[in-house]
C-alpha atoms as a PDB file:
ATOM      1  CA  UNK A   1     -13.078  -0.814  10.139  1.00  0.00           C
ATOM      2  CA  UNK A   2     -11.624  -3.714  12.039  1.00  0.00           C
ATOM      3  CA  UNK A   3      -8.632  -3.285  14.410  1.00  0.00           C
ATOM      4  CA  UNK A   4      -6.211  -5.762  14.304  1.00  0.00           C
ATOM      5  CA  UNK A   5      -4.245  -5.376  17.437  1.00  0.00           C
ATOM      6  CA  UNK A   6      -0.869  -7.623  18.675  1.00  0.00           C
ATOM      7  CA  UNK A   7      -0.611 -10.432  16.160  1.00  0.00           C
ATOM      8  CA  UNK A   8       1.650 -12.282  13.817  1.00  0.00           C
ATOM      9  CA  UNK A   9      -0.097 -11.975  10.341  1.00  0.00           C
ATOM     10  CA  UNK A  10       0.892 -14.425   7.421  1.00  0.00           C
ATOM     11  CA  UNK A  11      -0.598 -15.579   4.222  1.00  0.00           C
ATOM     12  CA  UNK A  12      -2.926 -12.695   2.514  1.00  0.00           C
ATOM     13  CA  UNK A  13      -4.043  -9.967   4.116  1.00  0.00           C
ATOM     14  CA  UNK A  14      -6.808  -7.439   3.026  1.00  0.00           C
ATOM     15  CA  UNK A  15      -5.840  -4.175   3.896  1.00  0.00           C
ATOM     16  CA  UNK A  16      -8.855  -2.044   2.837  1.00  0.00           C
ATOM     17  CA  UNK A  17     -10.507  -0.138   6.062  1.00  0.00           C
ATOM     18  CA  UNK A  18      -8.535  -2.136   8.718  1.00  0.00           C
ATOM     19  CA  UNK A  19      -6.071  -0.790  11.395  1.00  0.00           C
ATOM     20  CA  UNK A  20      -2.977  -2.607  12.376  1.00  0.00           C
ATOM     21  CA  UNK A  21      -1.604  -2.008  15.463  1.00  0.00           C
ATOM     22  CA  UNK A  22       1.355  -3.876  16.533  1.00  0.00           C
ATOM     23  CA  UNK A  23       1.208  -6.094  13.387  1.00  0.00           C
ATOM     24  CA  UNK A  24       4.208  -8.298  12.620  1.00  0.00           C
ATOM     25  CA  UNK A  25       3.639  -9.225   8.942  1.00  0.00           C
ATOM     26  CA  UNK A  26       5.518 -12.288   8.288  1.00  0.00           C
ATOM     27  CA  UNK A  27       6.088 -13.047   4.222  1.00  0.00           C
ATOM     28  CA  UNK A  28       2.567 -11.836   4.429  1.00  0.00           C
ATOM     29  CA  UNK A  29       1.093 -10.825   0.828  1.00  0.00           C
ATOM     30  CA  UNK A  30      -1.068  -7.837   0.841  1.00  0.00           C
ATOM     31  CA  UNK A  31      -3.620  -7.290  -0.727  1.00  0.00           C
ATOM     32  CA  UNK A  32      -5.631  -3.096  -0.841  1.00  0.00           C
ATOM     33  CA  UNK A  33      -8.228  -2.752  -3.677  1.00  0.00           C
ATOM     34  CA  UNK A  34      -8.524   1.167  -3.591  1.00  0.00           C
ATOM     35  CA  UNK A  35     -11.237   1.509  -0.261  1.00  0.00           C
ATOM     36  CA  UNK A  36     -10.637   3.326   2.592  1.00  0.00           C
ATOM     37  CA  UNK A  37      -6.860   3.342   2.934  1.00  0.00           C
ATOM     38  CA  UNK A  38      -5.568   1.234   5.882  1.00  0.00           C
ATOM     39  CA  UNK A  39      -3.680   2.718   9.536  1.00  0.00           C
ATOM     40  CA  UNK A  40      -0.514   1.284  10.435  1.00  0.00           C
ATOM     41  CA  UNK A  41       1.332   2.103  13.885  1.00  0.00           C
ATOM     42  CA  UNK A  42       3.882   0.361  15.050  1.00  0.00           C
ATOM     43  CA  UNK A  43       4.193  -2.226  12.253  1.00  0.00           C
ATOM     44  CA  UNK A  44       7.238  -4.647  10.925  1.00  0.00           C
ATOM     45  CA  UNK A  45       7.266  -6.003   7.650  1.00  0.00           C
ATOM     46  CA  UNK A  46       9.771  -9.172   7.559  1.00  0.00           C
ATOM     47  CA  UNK A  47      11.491  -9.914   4.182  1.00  0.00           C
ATOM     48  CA  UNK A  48       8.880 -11.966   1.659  1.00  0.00           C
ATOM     49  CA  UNK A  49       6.394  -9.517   2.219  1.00  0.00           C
ATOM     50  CA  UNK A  50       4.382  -8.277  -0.769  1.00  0.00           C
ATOM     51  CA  UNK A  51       1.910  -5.751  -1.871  1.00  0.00           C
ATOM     52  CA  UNK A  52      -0.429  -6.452  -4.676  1.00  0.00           C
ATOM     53  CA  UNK A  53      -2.359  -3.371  -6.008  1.00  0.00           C
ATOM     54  CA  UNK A  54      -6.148  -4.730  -7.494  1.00  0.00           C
ATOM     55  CA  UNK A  55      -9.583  -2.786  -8.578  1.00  0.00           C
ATOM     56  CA  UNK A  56      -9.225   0.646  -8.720  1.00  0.00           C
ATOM     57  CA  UNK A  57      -5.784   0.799  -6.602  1.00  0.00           C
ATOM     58  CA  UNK A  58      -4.495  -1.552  -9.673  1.00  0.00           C
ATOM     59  CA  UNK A  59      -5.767   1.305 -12.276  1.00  0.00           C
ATOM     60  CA  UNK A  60      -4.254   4.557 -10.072  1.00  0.00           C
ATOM     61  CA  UNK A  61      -0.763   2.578  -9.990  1.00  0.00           C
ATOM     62  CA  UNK A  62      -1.058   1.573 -13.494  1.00  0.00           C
ATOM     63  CA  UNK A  63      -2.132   5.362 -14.393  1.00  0.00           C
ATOM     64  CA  UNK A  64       0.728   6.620 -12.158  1.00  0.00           C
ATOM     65  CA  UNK A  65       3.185   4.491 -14.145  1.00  0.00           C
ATOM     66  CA  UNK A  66       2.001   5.492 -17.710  1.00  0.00           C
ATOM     67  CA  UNK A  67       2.521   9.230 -16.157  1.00  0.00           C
ATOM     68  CA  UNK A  68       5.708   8.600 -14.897  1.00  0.00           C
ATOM     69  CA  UNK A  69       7.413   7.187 -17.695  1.00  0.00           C
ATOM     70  CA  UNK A  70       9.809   9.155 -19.448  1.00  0.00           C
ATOM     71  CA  UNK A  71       8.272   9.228 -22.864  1.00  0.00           C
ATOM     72  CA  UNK A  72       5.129  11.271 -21.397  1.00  0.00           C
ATOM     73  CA  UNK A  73       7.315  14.467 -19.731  1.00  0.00           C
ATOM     74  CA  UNK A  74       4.792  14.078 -16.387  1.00  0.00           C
ATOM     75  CA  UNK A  75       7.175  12.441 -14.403  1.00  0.00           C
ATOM     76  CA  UNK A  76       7.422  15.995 -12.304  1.00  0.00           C
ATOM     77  CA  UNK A  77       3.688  16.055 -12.028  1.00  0.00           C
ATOM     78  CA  UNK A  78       3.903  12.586 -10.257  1.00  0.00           C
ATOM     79  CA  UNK A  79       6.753  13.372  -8.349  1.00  0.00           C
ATOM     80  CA  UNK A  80       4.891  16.501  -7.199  1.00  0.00           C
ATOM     81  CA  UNK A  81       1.821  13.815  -5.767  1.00  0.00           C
ATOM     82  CA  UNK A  82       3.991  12.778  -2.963  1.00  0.00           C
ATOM     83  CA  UNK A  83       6.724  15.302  -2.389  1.00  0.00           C
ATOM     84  CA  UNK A  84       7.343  13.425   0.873  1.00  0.00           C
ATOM     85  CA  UNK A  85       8.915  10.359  -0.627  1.00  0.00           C
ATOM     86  CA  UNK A  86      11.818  12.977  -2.489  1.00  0.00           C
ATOM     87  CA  UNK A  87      12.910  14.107   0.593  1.00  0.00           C
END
C-alpha cells in the first residue's frame, strides 16, 4: 500500500490499496478496480471529480443496480448493505 501524503492530485488516479492523506483531488478521475479498498483522511474532492468503477468493482455496482431497481423488489436488501448512507 502506498501512502500518498500532502499533495495536489489531478488527472487519473488508481485508488486500489493506497492511502491518501491530505489529498486535494483536483477534477481528478478515479479510478478503484475492486482490490483492497483505499483510506482517505482528511481529503477534498473539488468539482470535476469522477469515480469510474472497473473489474470486479464494475460487476458489484452493476449487480447492486440490477438489485436495486424497482422491477426486482430487492431494493430493501440493498438499502440494508449500507444502512449508514439512510441515515
Amino acid at each position: 500500500m502506498a501512502e500518498i501524503k500532502d499533495q495536489t492530485l489531478t488527472g487519473r488516479v488508481d485508488l486500489d490499496g493506497n492511502s491518501y492523506v491530505n489529498v486535494v483531488f483536483d477534477g481528478a478521475t478515479l479510478f478503484y478496480e475492486g482490490g483492497k479498498p483505499p483510506i482517505f483522511q482528511n481529503t477534498t474532492f473539488t468539482q470535476g471529480c469522477s469515480f469510474t468503477f472497473q473489474e470486479q468493482a464494475g460487476n458489484t455496482l452493476a449487480f447492486l443496480r440490477s438489485m436495486a431497481h424497482p422491477s426486482t423488489n430487492m431494493r430493501f436488501i440493498v438499502d440494508g448493505l449500507m444502512p449508514e448512507l439512510n441515515a
